[in-house]
Structure formats: C-alpha cells, structure tokens
Amino acid sequence: MKHKTEHLPETISYTELADLITLVHKIHGFDFSNYSGASLKRRVTRIMQLQNLSLFDLRTLLTNDADYFESFLIEVTVNVTEMFRDPAFYTSVKENILPYIRSYQRIKVWNAGCSTGEELYSFAILFAEEQLYDRTFFYGTDINSEVLDFAKNGIYDLKKMKLYSENYLKTGTSHTLSDYYTAKYDAASIRHSLKKNVLFSAHNLASDGVFNEFQVISCRNVLIYFNMDLQKKVIDLFYNSLANFGFLCLGSKETLRSTEIGRFKVIDKKNNIYQKTA
C-alpha cells in the first residue's frame, strides 16, 4: 500500500540519494555511486514526480519489488538514441575509419551503452554499404536487460523512421533507409541480413572488464552521466579493449581529458573520434 503523504518533495537531497544508492547496491547489486550526482538526482526526482511517489514509497518498491527495479533501471539509465544521430559523425566514420580497417580480415565493433540498438544497426548499415559487413562482428552491450531485448528484436516505430531516414540521407549515402527494414502496419523491422553478425548482451561499464579485442569502440553520450573517476576507469577499459591502432568514438558532449589524450591520436576533434597509439 502506498505511503500517504500530503506534499511530495520536489526533489531529494544528496544525503537521501546516497542512502538510496546504498540500498540499490545492497539489494540489487547495482552500484550507482560513481554516476554523476546531479544527473542521478534529477532522474530520481523525475521518477518520484511522474509516479507520484514519496521517498518512502520509492524505497519500499525498490526493496520489495524486483519487477519495479527493472523499470526503475530503465528510467535512471538514460535511453535516448536514434539511427544516424549526428549524421556528420557517421560521415566521418565512413571517411576516417572504414578505409583504415578495410585491410583487416576480421573486424570487431563494440557499441557500449547500446540502449535499444539504433546506433549499432546504423554502424551495421555503414559497414554493409562498404562491403565490410560479412567480415565484421558487432557487439552491443548495456546494463539494462529490457532495452537489450528491444534491440535484439530490432523492431521500431515506423513514424520514427522518417527522422532516421532524414539523418541517414545527411550522411551522403546514395541508398535509402527503407532498403534495410521491412515495414508492416506501424512497425519497421530491421532486415535479418543486418542481424546475423550482431550480438547483444549485458555488460556494466562501471564494474565489468575487458571481454574482447576490438578495432572500433563506440560509446556516445554515456560518459556524461558518470563522475570523473568512473569516466577515467571506463576510458582505461576502452583503451585495454582496443587493438593497436583501433578507434574510439565518443559523443558530441564528451572528450578525452589531457591526461588521457597521450594514449590516443585525435582523428576528428569535432566528432570525437580517436585512434589508439601503440
């Protein structure tokens, strides 16, 4: 039963947030302590307001309802993505990364924090157009099992495809996005030919380690939700997960700090593409 309260708080304090983080870690094993405090506080406050929950309500649900925790995780881990978001970035990938890795017999690409999969399928389309798909394997990872299931299905709202198509055309392609999906009723299903070399699986950037060696790692607009210590830890993870001269792609609001830049060569400063130096 919901805890009765006349006035729900407009926000929670950082002390209350710290207690909530400890509770989640203790019960569910997820450690949010290195996430950006301001961002996490904003997301939790939004959840409480939208769901009309007091802090007591929220703590009770997180303690007693495993299904609720899954939905809480979806809300807290920001899942904003679209196909060919920032078209100039994909044009840069096509011009600066694909010609370099064309000589590899086997190529591995990791999309970290893949959410519902739109970015990974965007990469798959680029590689297919450059006749690189058949020798490439794509890994999409996220901490959230529900968005991973969505990504595996590869079925998206047909209305969103109009925006995605506009993004795609801005990359300078001579194709149409409809070449890569099948429309049925109000849904667009990514073609099987783009899914056959794709694996989506759970991976927590905050706690899990290296699991393969990659020629390309893309993690865009994820680090902004981490504090400085966790950002450094994740960049170390990416560095150790890249093959020599492999490429790291970050989001438009992210950049390598001066302490990190010595290990990478800047390939495209505007679009945040870097290359690991030996």
mmCIF file of N, CA, C and O in Angstrom, residues 151-224:
data_model
loop_
_atom_site.group_PDB
_atom_site.id
_atom_site.type_symbol
_atom_site.label_atom_id
_atom_site.label_comp_id
_atom_site.label_asym_id
_atom_site.label_seq_id
_atom_site.Cartn_x
_atom_site.Cartn_y
_atom_site.Cartn_z
ATOM 1 N N ALA A 151 16.465 -4.276 -28.471
ATOM 2 C CA ALA A 151 17.494 -4.187 -29.515
ATOM 3 C C ALA A 151 17.588 -5.487 -30.316
ATOM 4 O O ALA A 151 17.729 -5.460 -31.543
ATOM 5 N N LYS A 152 17.522 -6.612 -29.622
ATOM 6 C CA LYS A 152 17.587 -7.913 -30.310
ATOM 7 C C LYS A 152 16.453 -8.065 -31.315
ATOM 8 O O LYS A 152 16.640 -8.590 -32.411
ATOM 9 N N ASN A 153 15.264 -7.614 -30.929
ATOM 10 C CA ASN A 153 14.117 -7.716 -31.831
ATOM 11 C C ASN A 153 14.280 -6.818 -33.047
ATOM 12 O O ASN A 153 13.862 -7.172 -34.150
ATOM 13 N N GLY A 154 14.895 -5.643 -32.848
ATOM 14 C CA GLY A 154 15.140 -4.737 -33.969
ATOM 15 C C GLY A 154 13.866 -4.270 -34.653
ATOM 16 O O GLY A 154 13.816 -4.131 -35.881
ATOM 17 N N ILE A 155 12.820 -4.041 -33.867
ATOM 18 C CA ILE A 155 11.546 -3.552 -34.419
ATOM 19 C C ILE A 155 11.267 -2.158 -33.835
ATOM 20 O O ILE A 155 11.205 -1.997 -32.618
ATOM 21 N N TYR A 156 11.103 -1.184 -34.729
ATOM 22 C CA TYR A 156 10.971 0.205 -34.310
ATOM 23 C C TYR A 156 9.695 0.833 -34.858
ATOM 24 O O TYR A 156 9.138 0.363 -35.855
ATOM 25 N N ASP A 157 9.273 1.890 -34.218
ATOM 26 C CA ASP A 157 8.086 2.624 -34.630
ATOM 27 C C ASP A 157 8.316 3.195 -36.029
ATOM 28 O O ASP A 157 9.302 3.902 -36.268
ATOM 29 N N LEU A 158 7.402 2.887 -36.944
ATOM 30 C CA LEU A 158 7.559 3.333 -38.331
ATOM 31 C C LEU A 158 7.607 4.858 -38.436
ATOM 32 O O LEU A 158 8.289 5.411 -39.307
ATOM 33 N N LYS A 159 6.896 5.555 -37.523
ATOM 34 C CA LYS A 159 6.903 7.024 -37.546
ATOM 35 C C LYS A 159 8.307 7.570 -37.312
ATOM 36 O O LYS A 159 8.681 8.616 -37.855
ATOM 37 N N LYS A 160 9.086 6.873 -36.474
ATOM 38 C CA LYS A 160 10.448 7.333 -36.187
ATOM 39 C C LYS A 160 11.365 7.183 -37.398
ATOM 40 O O LYS A 160 12.384 7.869 -37.506
ATOM 41 N N MET A 161 11.014 6.290 -38.302
ATOM 42 C CA MET A 161 11.866 6.043 -39.460
ATOM 43 C C MET A 161 11.978 7.260 -40.376
ATOM 44 O O MET A 161 12.934 7.404 -41.115
ATOM 45 N N LYS A 162 10.987 8.147 -40.324
ATOM 46 C CA LYS A 162 11.068 9.374 -41.129
ATOM 47 C C LYS A 162 12.249 10.223 -40.667
ATOM 48 O O LYS A 162 13.065 10.678 -41.483
ATOM 49 N N LEU A 163 12.372 10.419 -39.342
ATOM 50 C CA LEU A 163 13.514 11.153 -38.798
ATOM 51 C C LEU A 163 14.815 10.407 -39.077
ATOM 52 O O LEU A 163 15.804 11.014 -39.508
ATOM 53 N N TYR A 164 14.801 9.100 -38.864
ATOM 54 C CA TYR A 164 16.007 8.308 -39.090
ATOM 55 C C TYR A 164 16.441 8.389 -40.555
ATOM 56 O O TYR A 164 17.642 8.455 -40.861
ATOM 57 N N SER A 165 15.474 8.388 -41.464
ATOM 58 C CA SER A 165 15.780 8.486 -42.897
ATOM 59 C C SER A 165 16.407 9.833 -43.241
ATOM 60 O O SER A 165 17.348 9.905 -44.046
ATOM 61 N N GLU A 166 15.892 10.898 -42.600
ATOM 62 C CA GLU A 166 16.469 12.229 -42.823
ATOM 63 C C GLU A 166 17.913 12.274 -42.325
ATOM 64 O O GLU A 166 18.793 12.829 -42.989
ATOM 65 N N ASN A 167 18.152 11.706 -41.146
ATOM 66 C CA ASN A 167 19.525 11.627 -40.628
ATOM 67 C C ASN A 167 20.426 10.884 -41.609
ATOM 68 O O ASN A 167 21.542 11.323 -41.931
ATOM 69 N N TYR A 168 19.935 9.755 -42.063
ATOM 70 C CA TYR A 168 20.700 8.861 -42.940
ATOM 71 C C TYR A 168 21.085 9.554 -44.247
ATOM 72 O O TYR A 168 22.247 9.474 -44.698
ATOM 73 N N LEU A 169 20.145 10.270 -44.853
ATOM 74 C CA LEU A 169 20.426 10.950 -46.118
ATOM 75 C C LEU A 169 21.499 12.024 -45.948
ATOM 76 O O LEU A 169 22.271 12.301 -46.873
ATOM 77 N N LYS A 170 21.567 12.621 -44.739
ATOM 78 C CA LYS A 170 22.572 13.652 -44.480
ATOM 79 C C LYS A 170 23.985 13.099 -44.385
ATOM 80 O O LYS A 170 24.955 13.858 -44.359
ATOM 81 N N THR A 171 24.132 11.767 -44.318
ATOM 82 C CA THR A 171 25.483 11.172 -44.291
ATOM 83 C C THR A 171 26.086 11.114 -45.695
ATOM 84 O O THR A 171 27.243 10.720 -45.852
ATOM 85 N N GLY A 172 25.298 11.484 -46.714
ATOM 86 C CA GLY A 172 25.804 11.474 -48.083
ATOM 87 C C GLY A 172 25.628 10.147 -48.785
ATOM 88 O O GLY A 172 26.251 9.895 -49.819
ATOM 89 N N THR A 173 24.786 9.296 -48.262
ATOM 90 C CA THR A 173 24.566 7.985 -48.869
ATOM 91 C C THR A 173 23.801 8.094 -50.180
ATOM 92 O O THR A 173 23.076 9.064 -50.410
ATOM 93 N N SER A 174 23.939 7.085 -51.024
ATOM 94 C CA SER A 174 23.161 7.026 -52.261
ATOM 95 C C SER A 174 22.023 6.020 -52.130
ATOM 96 O O SER A 174 21.299 5.762 -53.088
ATOM 97 N N HIS A 175 21.876 5.451 -50.940
ATOM 98 C CA HIS A 175 20.831 4.459 -50.686
ATOM 99 C C HIS A 175 19.656 5.113 -49.960
ATOM 100 O O HIS A 175 19.693 6.293 -49.629
ATOM 101 N N THR A 176 18.617 4.332 -49.705
ATOM 102 C CA THR A 176 17.519 4.777 -48.855
ATOM 103 C C THR A 176 17.448 3.838 -47.661
ATOM 104 O O THR A 176 17.742 2.642 -47.783
ATOM 105 N N LEU A 177 17.037 4.366 -46.525
ATOM 106 C CA LEU A 177 16.996 3.560 -45.301
ATOM 107 C C LEU A 177 16.015 2.402 -45.428
ATOM 108 O O LEU A 177 16.208 1.348 -44.825
ATOM 109 N N SER A 178 14.987 2.584 -46.245
ATOM 110 C CA SER A 178 13.977 1.523 -46.417
ATOM 111 C C SER A 178 14.566 0.263 -47.044
ATOM 112 O O SER A 178 13.938 -0.803 -47.013
ATOM 113 N N ASP A 179 15.774 0.359 -47.605
ATOM 114 C CA ASP A 179 16.457 -0.838 -48.118
ATOM 115 C C ASP A 179 16.805 -1.810 -46.993
ATOM 116 O O ASP A 179 17.063 -2.989 -47.246
ATOM 117 N N TYR A 180 16.807 -1.305 -45.742
ATOM 118 C CA TYR A 180 17.338 -2.097 -44.627
ATOM 119 C C TYR A 180 16.288 -2.506 -43.601
ATOM 120 O O TYR A 180 16.624 -3.068 -42.564
ATOM 121 N N TYR A 181 15.020 -2.214 -43.894
ATOM 122 C CA TYR A 181 13.980 -2.685 -42.980
ATOM 123 C C TYR A 181 12.735 -3.079 -43.772
ATOM 124 O O TYR A 181 12.555 -2.696 -44.928
ATOM 125 N N THR A 182 11.896 -3.876 -43.126
ATOM 126 C CA THR A 182 10.621 -4.274 -43.700
ATOM 127 C C THR A 182 9.506 -3.598 -42.916
ATOM 128 O O THR A 182 9.461 -3.700 -41.685
ATOM 129 N N ALA A 183 8.640 -2.897 -43.603
ATOM 130 C CA ALA A 183 7.536 -2.197 -42.942
ATOM 131 C C ALA A 183 6.300 -3.082 -42.905
ATOM 132 O O ALA A 183 5.943 -3.725 -43.906
ATOM 133 N N LYS A 184 5.675 -3.136 -41.736
ATOM 134 C CA LYS A 184 4.437 -3.894 -41.580
ATOM 135 C C LYS A 184 3.557 -3.160 -40.583
ATOM 136 O O LYS A 184 3.969 -2.955 -39.435
ATOM 137 N N TYR A 185 2.379 -2.747 -41.027
ATOM 138 C CA TYR A 185 1.479 -1.944 -40.202
ATOM 139 C C TYR A 185 2.224 -0.685 -39.728
ATOM 140 O O TYR A 185 2.685 0.085 -40.538
ATOM 141 N N ASP A 186 2.384 -0.506 -38.416
ATOM 142 C CA ASP A 186 3.033 0.713 -37.926
ATOM 143 C C ASP A 186 4.440 0.436 -37.401
ATOM 144 O O ASP A 186 4.999 1.217 -36.641
ATOM 145 N N ALA A 187 5.019 -0.694 -37.825
ATOM 146 C CA ALA A 187 6.343 -1.087 -37.320
ATOM 147 C C ALA A 187 7.336 -1.289 -38.463
ATOM 148 O O ALA A 187 6.966 -1.631 -39.585
ATOM 149 N N ALA A 188 8.602 -1.053 -38.147
ATOM 150 C CA ALA A 188 9.694 -1.282 -39.097
ATOM 151 C C ALA A 188 10.638 -2.306 -38.494
ATOM 152 O O ALA A 188 11.169 -2.098 -37.400
ATOM 153 N N SER A 189 10.828 -3.408 -39.180
ATOM 154 C CA SER A 189 11.673 -4.497 -38.681
ATOM 155 C C SER A 189 13.000 -4.526 -39.445
ATOM 156 O O SER A 189 13.012 -4.607 -40.686
ATOM 157 N N ILE A 190 14.103 -4.405 -38.705
ATOM 158 C CA ILE A 190 15.433 -4.445 -39.331
ATOM 159 C C ILE A 190 15.617 -5.790 -40.031
ATOM 160 O O ILE A 190 15.294 -6.849 -39.481
ATOM 161 N N ARG A 191 16.145 -5.755 -41.235
ATOM 162 C CA ARG A 191 16.303 -6.987 -42.023
ATOM 163 C C ARG A 191 17.250 -7.977 -41.340
ATOM 164 O O ARG A 191 18.230 -7.574 -40.709
ATOM 165 N N HIS A 192 16.955 -9.248 -41.520
ATOM 166 C CA HIS A 192 17.758 -10.308 -40.900
ATOM 167 C C HIS A 192 19.217 -10.236 -41.339
ATOM 168 O O HIS A 192 20.123 -10.545 -40.565
ATOM 169 N N SER A 193 19.456 -9.796 -42.568
ATOM 170 C CA SER A 193 20.834 -9.735 -43.089
ATOM 171 C C SER A 193 21.709 -8.794 -42.266
ATOM 172 O O SER A 193 22.935 -8.924 -42.254
ATOM 173 N N LEU A 194 21.084 -7.842 -41.547
ATOM 174 C CA LEU A 194 21.838 -6.926 -40.682
ATOM 175 C C LEU A 194 21.978 -7.464 -39.262
ATOM 176 O O LEU A 194 22.739 -6.916 -38.473
ATOM 177 N N LYS A 195 21.223 -8.509 -38.926
ATOM 178 C CA LYS A 195 21.241 -9.050 -37.565
ATOM 179 C C LYS A 195 22.156 -10.263 -37.413
ATOM 180 O O LYS A 195 22.519 -10.623 -36.289
ATOM 181 N N LYS A 196 22.527 -10.888 -38.511
ATOM 182 C CA LYS A 196 23.201 -12.185 -38.412
ATOM 183 C C LYS A 196 24.591 -12.103 -37.782
ATOM 184 O O LYS A 196 25.061 -13.072 -37.193
ATOM 185 N N ASN A 197 25.244 -10.964 -37.858
ATOM 186 C CA ASN A 197 26.577 -10.801 -37.260
ATOM 187 C C ASN A 197 26.536 -9.887 -36.039
ATOM 188 O O ASN A 197 27.503 -9.185 -35.742
ATOM 189 N N VAL A 198 25.421 -9.911 -35.326
ATOM 190 C CA VAL A 198 25.200 -8.997 -34.195
ATOM 191 C C VAL A 198 24.904 -9.797 -32.936
ATOM 192 O O VAL A 198 24.163 -10.778 -32.964
ATOM 193 N N LEU A 199 25.520 -9.377 -31.823
ATOM 194 C CA LEU A 199 25.229 -9.992 -30.525
ATOM 195 C C LEU A 199 24.976 -8.888 -29.503
ATOM 196 O O LEU A 199 25.819 -8.009 -29.315
ATOM 197 N N PHE A 200 23.825 -8.937 -28.857
ATOM 198 C CA PHE A 200 23.512 -8.012 -27.769
ATOM 199 C C PHE A 200 23.633 -8.763 -26.438
ATOM 200 O O PHE A 200 23.106 -9.863 -26.303
ATOM 201 N N SER A 201 24.338 -8.169 -25.482
ATOM 202 C CA SER A 201 24.493 -8.834 -24.182
ATOM 203 C C SER A 201 24.702 -7.808 -23.079
ATOM 204 O O SER A 201 25.038 -6.653 -23.326
ATOM 205 N N ALA A 202 24.500 -8.265 -21.842
ATOM 206 C CA ALA A 202 24.622 -7.386 -20.675
ATOM 207 C C ALA A 202 26.095 -7.154 -20.334
ATOM 208 O O ALA A 202 26.903 -8.094 -20.328
ATOM 209 N N HIS A 203 26.434 -5.909 -20.079
ATOM 210 C CA HIS A 203 27.782 -5.540 -19.632
ATOM 211 C C HIS A 203 27.653 -4.225 -18.883
ATOM 212 O O HIS A 203 27.022 -3.290 -19.369
ATOM 213 N N ASN A 204 28.245 -4.184 -17.702
ATOM 214 C CA ASN A 204 28.182 -2.992 -16.856
ATOM 215 C C ASN A 204 29.522 -2.270 -16.925
ATOM 216 O O ASN A 204 30.533 -2.783 -16.445
ATOM 217 N N LEU A 205 29.533 -1.096 -17.532
ATOM 218 C CA LEU A 205 30.784 -0.339 -17.684
ATOM 219 C C LEU A 205 31.400 0.027 -16.344
ATOM 220 O O LEU A 205 32.615 0.202 -16.237
ATOM 221 N N ALA A 206 30.561 0.136 -15.318
ATOM 222 C CA ALA A 206 31.057 0.541 -14.000
ATOM 223 C C ALA A 206 31.783 -0.582 -13.269
ATOM 224 O O ALA A 206 32.611 -0.322 -12.396
ATOM 225 N N SER A 207 31.498 -1.839 -13.632
ATOM 226 C CA SER A 207 32.063 -2.937 -12.849
ATOM 227 C C SER A 207 32.668 -4.087 -13.660
ATOM 228 O O SER A 207 33.506 -4.826 -13.154
ATOM 229 N N ASP A 208 32.260 -4.252 -14.926
ATOM 230 C CA ASP A 208 32.750 -5.380 -15.715
ATOM 231 C C ASP A 208 34.026 -5.015 -16.476
ATOM 232 O O ASP A 208 34.321 -3.839 -16.695
ATOM 233 N N GLY A 209 34.762 -6.037 -16.898
ATOM 234 C CA GLY A 209 36.072 -5.811 -17.506
ATOM 235 C C GLY A 209 36.108 -6.045 -19.005
ATOM 236 O O GLY A 209 35.076 -6.144 -19.683
ATOM 237 N N VAL A 210 37.326 -6.176 -19.524
ATOM 238 C CA VAL A 210 37.580 -6.431 -20.948
ATOM 239 C C VAL A 210 37.029 -7.807 -21.314
ATOM 240 O O VAL A 210 37.203 -8.768 -20.570
ATOM 241 N N PHE A 211 36.328 -7.903 -22.455
ATOM 242 C CA PHE A 211 35.823 -9.221 -22.864
ATOM 243 C C PHE A 211 36.195 -9.579 -24.303
ATOM 244 O O PHE A 211 35.854 -10.651 -24.780
ATOM 245 N N ASN A 212 36.916 -8.696 -24.998
ATOM 246 C CA ASN A 212 37.352 -8.992 -26.356
ATOM 247 C C ASN A 212 38.323 -7.907 -26.800
ATOM 248 O O ASN A 212 38.594 -6.958 -26.057
ATOM 249 N N GLU A 213 38.848 -8.052 -28.020
ATOM 250 C CA GLU A 213 39.719 -7.022 -28.592
ATOM 251 C C GLU A 213 39.042 -6.466 -29.831
ATOM 252 O O GLU A 213 38.658 -7.227 -30.727
ATOM 253 N N PHE A 214 38.901 -5.143 -29.884
ATOM 254 C CA PHE A 214 38.082 -4.516 -30.906
ATOM 255 C C PHE A 214 38.889 -3.564 -31.790
ATOM 256 O O PHE A 214 39.822 -2.919 -31.332
ATOM 257 N N GLN A 215 38.446 -3.463 -33.037
ATOM 258 C CA GLN A 215 39.009 -2.466 -33.951
ATOM 259 C C GLN A 215 38.291 -1.122 -33.798
ATOM 260 O O GLN A 215 38.887 -0.075 -34.047
ATOM 261 N N VAL A 216 37.012 -1.179 -33.380
ATOM 262 C CA VAL A 216 36.230 0.049 -33.194
ATOM 263 C C VAL A 216 35.394 -0.089 -31.924
ATOM 264 O O VAL A 216 34.726 -1.107 -31.721
ATOM 265 N N ILE A 217 35.445 0.933 -31.068
ATOM 266 C CA ILE A 217 34.548 1.020 -29.920
ATOM 267 C C ILE A 217 33.805 2.352 -30.014
ATOM 268 O O ILE A 217 34.418 3.403 -30.152
ATOM 269 N N SER A 218 32.484 2.278 -29.934
ATOM 270 C CA SER A 218 31.662 3.490 -29.928
ATOM 271 C C SER A 218 30.881 3.534 -28.629
ATOM 272 O O SER A 218 30.149 2.603 -28.299
ATOM 273 N N CYS A 219 31.055 4.625 -27.881
ATOM 274 C CA CYS A 219 30.313 4.830 -26.640
ATOM 275 C C CYS A 219 29.963 6.313 -26.599
ATOM 276 O O CYS A 219 30.731 7.133 -26.121
ATOM 277 N N ARG A 220 28.805 6.637 -27.103
ATOM 278 C CA ARG A 220 28.465 8.041 -27.333
ATOM 279 C C ARG A 220 27.378 8.514 -26.377
ATOM 280 O O ARG A 220 26.325 7.915 -26.276
ATOM 281 N N ASN A 221 27.685 9.594 -25.681
ATOM 282 C CA ASN A 221 26.746 10.222 -24.742
ATOM 283 C C ASN A 221 26.354 9.289 -23.595
ATOM 284 O O ASN A 221 25.198 9.246 -23.176
ATOM 285 N N VAL A 222 27.335 8.554 -23.115
ATOM 286 C CA VAL A 222 27.169 7.718 -21.921
ATOM 287 C C VAL A 222 28.041 8.264 -20.790
ATOM 288 O O VAL A 222 27.600 8.403 -19.654
ATOM 289 N N LEU A 223 29.273 8.630 -21.112
ATOM 290 C CA LEU A 223 30.228 9.090 -20.093
ATOM 291 C C LEU A 223 29.751 10.350 -19.374
ATOM 292 O O LEU A 223 30.127 10.587 -18.223
ATOM 293 N N ILE A 224 28.922 11.141 -20.031
ATOM 294 C CA ILE A 224 28.451 12.383 -19.405
ATOM 295 C C ILE A 224 27.626 12.114 -18.146
ATOM 296 O O ILE A 224 27.423 13.014 -17.334
#
